[in-house]
mmCIF file of C-alpha atoms and ligand atoms in Angstrom:
data_model
loop_
_atom_site.group_PDB
_atom_site.id
_atom_site.type_symbol
_atom_site.label_atom_id
_atom_site.label_comp_id
_atom_site.label_asym_id
_atom_site.label_seq_id
_atom_site.Cartn_x
_atom_site.Cartn_y
_atom_site.Cartn_z
ATOM 1 C CA MET A 1 0.000 0.000 0.000
ATOM 2 C CA VAL A 2 1.353 3.425 -0.919
ATOM 3 C CA LYS A 3 1.310 5.621 2.146
ATOM 4 C CA GLN A 4 0.372 9.242 1.793
ATOM 5 C CA ALA A 5 0.988 12.064 4.174
ATOM 6 C CA ALA A 6 -2.052 13.282 6.092
ATOM 7 C CA GLN A 7 -3.495 16.605 4.999
ATOM 8 C CA ILE A 8 -3.032 19.265 7.679
ATOM 9 C CA LEU A 9 -6.360 21.068 7.970
ATOM 10 C CA SER A 10 -6.917 24.453 9.544
ATOM 11 C CA PRO A 11 -9.730 24.716 12.104
ATOM 12 C CA ASP A 12 -11.824 27.009 9.896
ATOM 13 C CA GLU A 13 -14.852 26.435 7.705
ATOM 14 C CA ASN A 14 -12.881 25.036 4.769
ATOM 15 C CA GLY A 15 -10.677 22.798 6.859
ATOM 16 C CA LEU A 16 -13.593 21.396 8.819
ATOM 17 C CA ALA A 17 -15.673 20.855 5.682
ATOM 18 C CA GLN A 18 -12.795 18.799 4.283
ATOM 19 C CA ALA A 19 -12.478 16.872 7.568
ATOM 20 C CA ALA A 20 -16.209 16.073 7.485
ATOM 21 C CA GLU A 21 -15.818 14.996 3.864
ATOM 22 C CA TYR A 22 -13.108 12.507 4.830
ATOM 23 C CA LEU A 23 -15.301 11.185 7.643
ATOM 24 C CA ARG A 24 -18.219 10.708 5.245
ATOM 25 C CA ALA A 25 -15.892 8.819 2.918
ATOM 26 C CA GLY A 26 -15.037 6.370 5.715
ATOM 27 C CA GLN A 27 -11.567 7.820 6.356
ATOM 28 C CA CYS A 28 -9.898 8.655 9.684
ATOM 29 C CA VAL A 29 -9.262 12.252 10.705
ATOM 30 C CA ALA A 30 -7.480 13.442 13.853
ATOM 31 C CA PHE A 31 -9.011 16.419 15.641
ATOM 32 C CA PRO A 32 -8.455 18.296 18.886
ATOM 33 C CA THR A 33 -10.585 17.828 21.972
ATOM 34 C CA GLU A 34 -9.904 19.588 25.265
ATOM 35 C CA THR A 35 -8.426 16.349 26.703
ATOM 36 C CA VAL A 36 -6.224 14.920 23.933
ATOM 37 C CA TYR A 37 -6.312 14.699 20.126
ATOM 38 C CA GLY A 38 -8.729 12.029 18.984
ATOM 39 C CA LEU A 39 -8.497 9.807 15.901
ATOM 40 C CA GLY A 40 -12.007 10.114 14.524
ATOM 41 C CA ALA A 41 -14.150 7.993 12.231
ATOM 42 C CA ASP A 42 -17.883 7.711 11.546
ATOM 43 C CA ALA A 43 -19.159 5.604 14.470
ATOM 44 C CA ARG A 44 -21.927 4.120 12.287
ATOM 45 C CA ASP A 45 -19.501 2.776 9.686
ATOM 46 C CA GLY A 46 -17.794 -0.461 10.718
ATOM 47 C CA GLN A 47 -15.089 -0.275 8.080
ATOM 48 C CA ALA A 48 -14.271 3.308 9.033
ATOM 49 C CA VAL A 49 -13.990 2.213 12.685
ATOM 50 C CA ALA A 50 -11.793 -0.723 11.613
ATOM 51 C CA ARG A 51 -9.431 1.803 9.997
ATOM 52 C CA ILE A 52 -8.923 3.443 13.406
ATOM 53 C CA TYR A 53 -7.564 0.158 14.746
ATOM 54 C CA GLU A 54 -5.510 -0.335 11.620
ATOM 55 C CA ALA A 55 -3.975 3.155 11.822
ATOM 56 C CA LYS A 56 -3.157 2.755 15.518
ATOM 57 C CA SER A 57 -1.886 -0.838 14.999
ATOM 58 C CA ARG A 58 -3.945 -1.750 18.025
ATOM 59 C CA PRO A 59 -3.426 -5.428 18.888
ATOM 60 C CA SER A 60 -6.921 -5.778 20.373
ATOM 61 C CA PHE A 61 -10.425 -4.376 20.026
ATOM 62 C CA ASN A 62 -11.555 -2.284 22.997
ATOM 63 C CA PRO A 63 -14.794 -0.369 22.864
ATOM 64 C CA LEU A 64 -14.257 3.233 21.745
ATOM 65 C CA ILE A 65 -15.706 6.505 22.986
ATOM 66 C CA VAL A 66 -18.332 7.990 20.680
ATOM 67 C CA HIS A 67 -18.347 11.780 20.496
ATOM 68 C CA VAL A 68 -21.619 13.601 19.945
ATOM 69 C CA HIS A 69 -22.556 17.258 19.569
ATOM 70 C CA ASP A 70 -24.931 17.616 22.514
ATOM 71 C CA VAL A 71 -27.180 15.843 25.001
ATOM 72 C CA GLN A 72 -29.969 15.551 22.485
ATOM 73 C CA ALA A 73 -27.704 13.703 20.063
ATOM 74 C CA ALA A 74 -26.510 11.434 22.892
ATOM 75 C CA LYS A 75 -30.075 10.383 23.678
ATOM 76 C CA ARG A 76 -30.465 8.939 20.184
ATOM 77 C CA TYR A 77 -28.024 6.166 20.952
ATOM 78 C CA VAL A 78 -28.689 5.184 24.570
ATOM 79 C CA ARG A 79 -31.329 4.576 27.179
ATOM 80 C CA TRP A 80 -30.964 7.756 29.173
ATOM 81 C CA ASN A 81 -31.537 7.919 32.929
ATOM 82 C CA ASP A 82 -31.687 10.440 35.787
ATOM 83 C CA MET A 83 -28.063 10.035 36.789
ATOM 84 C CA ALA A 84 -26.967 10.608 33.197
ATOM 85 C CA GLU A 85 -29.099 13.739 33.088
ATOM 86 C CA ARG A 86 -27.473 15.139 36.227
ATOM 87 C CA LEU A 87 -23.968 14.370 35.023
ATOM 88 C CA ALA A 88 -24.611 15.809 31.574
ATOM 89 C CA GLN A 89 -26.072 18.983 33.075
ATOM 90 C CA ALA A 90 -23.041 19.386 35.310
ATOM 91 C CA PHE A 91 -20.155 18.320 33.061
ATOM 92 C CA TRP A 92 -21.114 18.411 29.372
ATOM 93 C CA PRO A 93 -19.631 19.635 27.235
ATOM 94 C CA GLY A 94 -16.458 18.432 28.943
ATOM 95 C CA ALA A 95 -13.977 15.748 29.935
ATOM 96 C CA LEU A 96 -16.503 13.140 31.040
ATOM 97 C CA SER A 97 -17.601 10.018 29.151
ATOM 98 C CA LEU A 98 -20.776 8.202 30.173
ATOM 99 C CA VAL A 99 -21.328 4.481 29.602
ATOM 100 C CA LEU A 100 -25.007 3.698 29.070
ATOM 101 C CA PRO A 101 -27.103 0.875 27.589
ATOM 102 C CA LEU A 102 -27.590 1.109 23.828
ATOM 103 C CA SER A 103 -31.048 2.031 22.605
ATOM 104 C CA ASP A 104 -32.896 -0.046 20.022
ATOM 105 C CA ASN A 105 -32.008 0.942 16.467
ATOM 106 C CA HIS A 106 -29.007 2.952 17.654
ATOM 107 C CA GLY A 107 -27.287 2.480 14.303
ATOM 108 C CA LEU A 108 -23.738 2.411 15.717
ATOM 109 C CA SER A 109 -21.308 -0.163 14.366
ATOM 110 C CA GLU A 110 -20.773 -3.270 16.502
ATOM 111 C CA LEU A 111 -17.038 -2.699 16.283
ATOM 112 C CA VAL A 112 -17.300 0.654 18.046
ATOM 113 C CA THR A 113 -18.845 -1.026 21.095
ATOM 114 C CA ALA A 114 -16.749 -4.202 20.634
ATOM 115 C CA GLY A 115 -20.002 -6.129 20.583
ATOM 116 C CA LEU A 116 -21.213 -4.886 23.991
ATOM 117 C CA ASP A 117 -24.739 -3.682 24.678
ATOM 118 C CA THR A 118 -23.458 -0.432 26.179
ATOM 119 C CA VAL A 119 -21.615 2.526 24.665
ATOM 120 C CA ALA A 120 -19.378 5.302 26.033
ATOM 121 C CA LEU A 121 -20.525 8.778 24.941
ATOM 122 C CA ARG A 122 -18.905 12.164 25.335
ATOM 123 C CA VAL A 123 -19.789 15.720 24.358
ATOM 124 C CA PRO A 124 -16.387 17.420 23.998
ATOM 125 C CA ALA A 125 -16.004 21.085 24.921
ATOM 126 C CA HIS A 126 -13.253 22.033 22.492
ATOM 127 C CA PRO A 127 -14.753 24.507 20.004
ATOM 128 C CA VAL A 128 -13.079 22.784 17.043
ATOM 129 C CA ALA A 129 -14.483 19.401 18.072
ATOM 130 C CA GLN A 130 -17.890 21.028 18.541
ATOM 131 C CA GLN A 131 -17.778 22.589 15.077
ATOM 132 C CA LEU A 132 -16.634 19.364 13.453
ATOM 133 C CA LEU A 133 -19.501 17.442 15.088
ATOM 134 C CA ASP A 134 -21.890 20.127 13.930
ATOM 135 C CA ILE A 135 -20.709 20.065 10.306
ATOM 136 C CA PHE A 136 -20.389 16.274 10.145
ATOM 137 C CA ASP A 137 -23.771 15.927 11.811
ATOM 138 C CA GLY A 138 -23.169 12.419 13.135
ATOM 139 C CA PRO A 139 -21.434 10.436 15.892
ATOM 140 C CA ILE A 140 -17.614 10.307 15.774
ATOM 141 C CA ALA A 141 -15.743 7.396 17.356
ATOM 142 C CA ALA A 142 -12.358 8.567 18.614
ATOM 143 C CA PRO A 143 -9.657 7.043 20.763
ATOM 144 C CA SER A 144 -6.497 9.055 21.387
ATOM 145 C CA ALA A 145 -4.658 9.729 18.119
ATOM 146 C CA ASN A 146 -1.433 7.862 18.866
ATOM 147 C CA PRO A 147 0.000 4.546 17.698
ATOM 148 C CA SER A 148 -0.857 1.799 20.167
ATOM 149 C CA GLY A 149 1.467 1.807 23.162
ATOM 150 C CA ARG A 150 2.626 5.413 22.707
ATOM 151 C CA ILE A 151 1.586 8.386 24.802
ATOM 152 C CA SER A 152 -1.516 10.377 23.983
ATOM 153 C CA PRO A 153 -1.050 13.410 21.703
ATOM 154 C CA THR A 154 -1.785 16.864 23.043
ATOM 155 C CA CYS A 155 -0.862 18.837 19.924
ATOM 156 C CA ALA A 156 -1.077 18.285 16.173
ATOM 157 C CA GLY A 157 2.693 17.739 15.941
ATOM 158 C CA HIS A 158 2.442 14.656 18.162
ATOM 159 C CA VAL A 159 -0.230 13.240 15.846
ATOM 160 C CA ILE A 160 1.849 13.925 12.737
ATOM 161 C CA ASP A 161 4.872 12.214 14.317
ATOM 162 C CA GLY A 162 2.885 9.117 15.246
ATOM 163 C CA LEU A 163 0.261 8.706 12.554
ATOM 164 C CA GLY A 164 1.107 11.253 9.838
ATOM 165 C CA ASP A 165 1.534 8.600 7.150
ATOM 166 C CA ARG A 166 -1.491 6.521 8.126
ATOM 167 C CA ILE A 167 -4.516 8.824 8.182
ATOM 168 C CA ALA A 168 -6.349 11.128 5.790
ATOM 169 C CA GLY A 169 -6.181 14.379 7.722
ATOM 170 C CA ILE A 170 -5.359 16.218 10.927
ATOM 171 C CA VAL A 171 -7.249 19.277 12.073
ATOM 172 C CA ASP A 172 -4.669 21.479 13.784
ATOM 173 C CA GLY A 173 -6.460 23.216 16.631
ATOM 174 C CA GLY A 174 -3.431 23.978 18.795
ATOM 175 C CA PRO A 175 -2.574 22.384 22.137
ATOM 176 C CA CYS A 176 -5.135 20.566 24.326
ATOM 177 C CA ASN A 177 -5.542 22.245 27.684
ATOM 178 C CA VAL A 178 -6.675 19.306 29.852
ATOM 179 C CA GLY A 179 -3.949 16.960 28.613
ATOM 180 C CA VAL A 180 -5.321 13.708 30.068
ATOM 181 C CA GLU A 181 -8.191 11.579 28.792
ATOM 182 C CA SER A 182 -11.764 11.995 29.931
ATOM 183 C CA THR A 183 -13.051 10.415 33.125
ATOM 184 C CA ILE A 184 -15.283 7.431 32.294
ATOM 185 C CA VAL A 185 -18.329 6.651 34.445
ATOM 186 C CA GLN A 186 -20.654 3.727 33.944
ATOM 187 C CA VAL A 187 -24.075 5.173 34.708
ATOM 188 C CA SER A 188 -25.522 2.084 36.367
ATOM 189 C CA SER A 189 -26.737 1.349 39.893
ATOM 190 C CA PRO A 190 -24.381 1.874 41.557
ATOM 191 C CA PRO A 191 -22.499 4.236 39.241
ATOM 192 C CA ARG A 192 -18.899 3.145 38.641
ATOM 193 C CA LEU A 193 -15.665 4.920 37.880
ATOM 194 C CA LEU A 194 -14.178 3.018 34.922
ATOM 195 C CA ARG A 195 -11.259 5.362 34.266
ATOM 196 C CA PRO A 196 -10.023 8.382 36.212
ATOM 197 C CA GLY A 197 -9.412 11.370 33.967
ATOM 198 C CA GLY A 198 -9.899 15.057 33.364
ATOM 199 C CA ILE A 199 -12.778 15.500 35.802
ATOM 200 C CA ALA A 200 -12.090 14.607 39.429
ATOM 201 C CA SER A 201 -14.233 11.754 40.723
ATOM 202 C CA VAL A 202 -15.005 13.701 43.916
ATOM 203 C CA ASN A 203 -16.782 16.339 41.810
ATOM 204 C CA ILE A 204 -18.809 13.619 40.136
ATOM 205 C CA GLU A 205 -19.748 12.147 43.512
ATOM 206 C CA THR A 206 -20.878 15.560 44.685
ATOM 207 C CA VAL A 207 -23.240 15.878 41.736
ATOM 208 C CA LEU A 208 -24.571 12.326 42.127
ATOM 209 C CA GLU A 209 -24.756 12.623 45.934
ATOM 210 C CA CYS A 210 -23.359 9.104 46.210
ATOM 211 C CA PRO A 211 -19.966 7.404 46.042
ATOM 212 C CA LEU A 212 -18.683 5.953 42.782
ATOM 213 C CA ALA A 213 -18.032 2.227 42.978
ATOM 214 C CA SER A 214 -14.618 1.234 41.694
ATOM 215 C CA PRO A 215 -13.902 -1.511 39.169
ATOM 216 C CA GLU A 216 -11.709 -3.155 41.850
ATOM 217 C CA ALA A 217 -14.863 -3.776 43.827
ATOM 218 C CA GLU A 218 -15.520 -6.566 41.342
ATOM 219 C CA LYS A 219 -11.898 -7.796 41.175
ATOM 220 C CA ILE A 220 -11.355 -6.356 37.763
ATOM 221 C CA THR A 221 -7.721 -5.666 37.098
ATOM 222 C CA ALA A 222 -7.566 -2.887 34.511
ATOM 223 C CA PRO A 223 -9.760 0.110 33.768
ATOM 224 C CA GLY A 224 -12.202 -0.617 31.021
ATOM 225 C CA GLN A 225 -12.248 -4.334 31.689
ATOM 226 C CA ILE A 226 -15.378 -3.981 33.730
ATOM 227 C CA ALA A 227 -17.012 -3.777 30.343
ATOM 228 C CA SER A 228 -16.551 -7.544 30.367
ATOM 229 C CA HIS A 229 -15.788 -8.101 26.748
ATOM 230 C CA TYR A 230 -18.402 -9.645 24.558
ATOM 231 C CA ALA A 231 -17.913 -13.357 23.990
ATOM 232 C CA PRO A 232 -20.375 -15.745 22.394
ATOM 233 C CA ASN A 233 -22.100 -18.371 24.514
ATOM 234 C CA ALA A 234 -21.278 -21.033 21.970
ATOM 235 C CA GLU A 235 -18.176 -23.217 21.976
ATOM 236 C CA MET A 236 -15.665 -21.909 19.464
ATOM 237 C CA ARG A 237 -12.997 -23.690 17.443
ATOM 238 C CA LEU A 238 -10.402 -21.649 15.571
ATOM 239 C CA ASN A 239 -8.309 -22.240 12.425
ATOM 240 C CA ALA A 240 -11.031 -24.522 11.117
ATOM 241 C CA HIS A 241 -10.760 -25.213 7.378
ATOM 242 C CA SER A 242 -14.122 -26.929 7.464
ATOM 243 C CA ALA A 243 -16.968 -27.441 9.920
ATOM 244 C CA ASP A 244 -17.296 -30.627 11.951
ATOM 245 C CA HIS A 245 -20.679 -32.221 12.477
ATOM 246 C CA GLY A 246 -23.110 -29.804 14.105
ATOM 247 C CA GLU A 247 -20.851 -26.773 13.862
ATOM 248 C CA ILE A 248 -21.695 -23.606 12.036
ATOM 249 C CA HIS A 249 -18.759 -22.189 10.057
ATOM 250 C CA LEU A 250 -17.528 -18.590 9.955
ATOM 251 C CA GLY A 251 -15.532 -18.154 6.773
ATOM 252 C CA PHE A 252 -12.806 -15.854 5.514
ATOM 253 C CA GLY A 253 -11.295 -15.499 2.034
ATOM 254 C CA ASP A 254 -11.268 -18.774 0.096
ATOM 255 C CA ILE A 255 -13.082 -20.585 2.898
ATOM 256 C CA ALA A 256 -16.699 -19.585 2.316
ATOM 257 C CA GLY A 257 -18.305 -20.974 5.488
ATOM 258 C CA ASP A 258 -21.991 -20.505 6.299
ATOM 259 C CA LEU A 259 -21.320 -16.799 6.721
ATOM 260 C CA THR A 260 -18.091 -15.026 5.834
ATOM 261 C CA LEU A 261 -16.136 -12.249 7.532
ATOM 262 C CA SER A 262 -14.886 -11.222 4.092
ATOM 263 C CA ALA A 263 -15.163 -13.251 0.909
ATOM 264 C CA SER A 264 -12.317 -11.261 -0.645
ATOM 265 C CA GLY A 265 -10.053 -11.748 2.376
ATOM 266 C CA ASN A 266 -10.161 -8.051 3.286
ATOM 267 C CA LEU A 267 -9.210 -7.584 6.951
ATOM 268 C CA VAL A 268 -10.870 -4.165 7.276
ATOM 269 C CA GLU A 269 -14.149 -5.695 6.144
ATOM 270 C CA ALA A 270 -13.576 -8.698 8.411
ATOM 271 C CA ALA A 271 -13.006 -6.491 11.460
ATOM 272 C CA ALA A 272 -16.143 -4.509 10.691
ATOM 273 C CA ASN A 273 -18.166 -7.741 10.473
ATOM 274 C CA LEU A 274 -16.594 -9.585 13.403
ATOM 275 C CA PHE A 275 -18.936 -8.837 16.315
ATOM 276 C CA GLY A 276 -22.116 -8.714 14.242
ATOM 277 C CA HIS A 277 -21.367 -12.088 12.682
ATOM 278 C CA LEU A 278 -20.458 -13.674 16.017
ATOM 279 C CA HIS A 279 -23.755 -12.469 17.480
ATOM 280 C CA GLN A 280 -25.628 -13.822 14.478
ATOM 281 C CA LEU A 281 -23.975 -17.253 14.591
ATOM 282 C CA ASP A 282 -24.340 -17.433 18.367
ATOM 283 C CA GLU A 283 -28.089 -17.127 17.939
ATOM 284 C CA THR A 284 -28.153 -20.446 16.074
ATOM 285 C CA GLY A 285 -27.157 -22.167 19.344
ATOM 286 C CA ARG A 286 -24.585 -24.274 17.466
ATOM 287 C CA PRO A 287 -20.824 -24.475 18.158
ATOM 288 C CA ILE A 288 -18.902 -22.063 15.946
ATOM 289 C CA ALA A 289 -15.916 -23.065 13.778
ATOM 290 C CA VAL A 290 -13.847 -20.150 12.474
ATOM 291 C CA ALA A 291 -11.648 -20.173 9.370
ATOM 292 C CA PRO A 292 -7.983 -19.178 9.776
ATOM 293 C CA ILE A 293 -7.375 -15.415 9.785
ATOM 294 C CA PRO A 294 -3.883 -14.193 8.853
ATOM 295 C CA MET A 295 -1.912 -12.373 11.561
ATOM 296 C CA THR A 296 -1.058 -9.387 9.354
ATOM 297 C CA GLY A 297 -2.451 -5.880 10.005
ATOM 298 C CA LEU A 298 -5.883 -5.991 11.613
ATOM 299 C CA GLY A 299 -5.621 -9.785 11.685
ATOM 300 C CA GLN A 300 -3.778 -9.495 14.977
ATOM 301 C CA ALA A 301 -6.705 -7.767 16.715
ATOM 302 C CA ILE A 302 -9.216 -10.118 15.085
ATOM 303 C CA ASN A 303 -7.262 -13.173 16.268
ATOM 304 C CA ASP A 304 -6.874 -11.672 19.734
ATOM 305 C CA ARG A 305 -10.631 -11.356 20.011
ATOM 306 C CA LEU A 306 -11.278 -14.826 18.600
ATOM 307 C CA ASN A 307 -8.744 -16.374 20.989
ATOM 308 C CA ARG A 308 -10.441 -14.754 23.963
ATOM 309 C CA ALA A 309 -13.834 -15.904 22.738
ATOM 310 C CA ALA A 310 -12.558 -19.461 22.335
ATOM 311 C CA ALA A 311 -10.742 -19.575 25.692
ATOM 312 C CA PRO A 312 -12.174 -21.584 28.606
ATOM 313 C CA ARG A 313 -14.744 -19.468 30.412
ATOM 314 C CA SER A 314 -14.068 -20.136 34.092
ATOM 315 C CA GLY A 315 -12.520 -17.169 35.880
ATOM 316 C CA MET A 316 -13.715 -14.717 33.295
ATOM 317 C CA PRO A 317 -15.695 -11.719 34.466
ATOM 318 C CA SER A 318 -19.424 -12.091 33.941
ATOM 319 C CA ARG A 319 -20.551 -11.439 30.426
ATOM 320 C CA SER A 320 -23.789 -9.625 30.964
HETATM 321 O O1 TXA B 401 -10.415 12.036 26.447
HETATM 322 C C1 TXA B 401 -10.826 11.016 25.872
HETATM 323 O O2 TXA B 401 -11.683 10.277 26.370
HETATM 324 C C2 TXA B 401 -10.220 10.696 24.504
HETATM 325 C C3 TXA B 401 -10.583 11.862 23.580
HETATM 326 C C4 TXA B 401 -10.115 11.642 22.172
HETATM 327 O O3 TXA B 401 -11.971 12.063 23.601
HETATM 328 N N1 TXA B 401 -10.750 9.460 23.996
HETATM 329 C C5 TXA B 401 -10.423 8.255 24.507
HETATM 330 O O4 TXA B 401 -11.096 7.245 23.892
HETATM 331 O O5 TXA B 401 -9.617 8.093 25.416
HETATM 332 P P1 TXA B 401 -10.808 5.722 23.957
HETATM 333 O O6 TXA B 401 -11.624 5.172 22.854
HETATM 334 O O7 TXA B 401 -9.332 5.440 23.920
HETATM 335 O O8 TXA B 401 -11.363 5.246 25.331
HETATM 336 C C6 TXA B 401 -11.782 3.914 25.325
HETATM 337 C C7 TXA B 401 -12.007 3.401 26.701
HETATM 338 C C8 TXA B 401 -11.927 1.889 26.672
HETATM 339 O O9 TXA B 401 -10.631 1.405 26.839
HETATM 340 C C9 TXA B 401 -12.795 1.541 27.819
HETATM 341 O O10 TXA B 401 -12.026 1.647 28.987
HETATM 342 C C10 TXA B 401 -13.846 2.620 27.850
HETATM 343 O O11 TXA B 401 -13.342 3.678 27.090
HETATM 344 N N2 TXA B 401 -15.109 2.192 27.249
HETATM 345 C C11 TXA B 401 -15.607 2.507 26.045
HETATM 346 N N3 TXA B 401 -16.801 1.944 25.842
HETATM 347 C C12 TXA B 401 -17.084 1.263 26.961
HETATM 348 C C13 TXA B 401 -18.177 0.455 27.374
HETATM 349 N N4 TXA B 401 -19.228 0.240 26.590
HETATM 350 N N5 TXA B 401 -18.123 -0.087 28.593
HETATM 351 C C14 TXA B 401 -17.059 0.119 29.394
HETATM 352 N N6 TXA B 401 -15.985 0.859 29.054
HETATM 353 C C15 TXA B 401 -15.997 1.424 27.856
HETATM 354 MG MG1 MG B 402 -5.186 6.151 24.380
#
């Protein structure tokens, strides 16, 4: 693949129109938020979301934060509740992400939520992020705009250094003033702090008038893991060139299967289809055999997810 340098876009009408154009075309664009620069893609487009993982060379699929323009837009995607209303009133726009149950017909890609039935939403305060969301007029999935394992970027130069040859554009909106990622709260009973960040948890507790439970309370080792990654109920067998008796077969490339991740062997397409197809096959109630997936590019993250799904279940966090 010939790699092209990202277009540096100014945070004005023309630059943002071009950024929105790239997003509509399924490309990734980095943009400033008040916490860190995000690597954005259309959260409804699975292949666009897959390109985020590809650009970051992320070895695994974690659910991503979906950025929306305002509270009203947020309510389209989730089942809102009183606690969410209080937190949004107090901290949005701002450095707080709320994890809430997905609504019916939410329209977000299954890759953005990594197959979970909840989603993390944030209304960023940075004026450039606000304008981009306004012009794009849709939800933007965005993790920090750095290659996996590197530190989060707080100016456009950091993004260019890390990802400049892997993404379509970068909106240069100057330095980020918060400098650490948003605080993530799961808005459940009790509410839980999933990741400390730009807004102090004590301020959140004051607004909620109750303490935030910590992930450790459930013996979960790393932030975010409380999400308890989606895994099918069915038994899974990997690297299966054909299905054994009773199995249903998930194909890839030359191996057609009963349903295929990508008939042409395209890993971006396969990543976009992964969680949706697993859900679909799981509903048959049959054990799932999965064709071999190469370990190149996004194949690493796909295999990581498949390996976890196929691993013995005892000792895993609950998968509700
Ligand atoms: O400040 C920020 O939050 C930056 C800027 C760009 O907005 N974004 C960011 O996004 O840090 P991201 O996608 O890297 O954060 C993803 C983390 C996951 O690792 C996980 O901990 C949590 O958000 N998360 C997302 N969806 C979740 C869900 N449904 N349930 C639990 N945790 C979730
Ligand atoms: Mg990050």
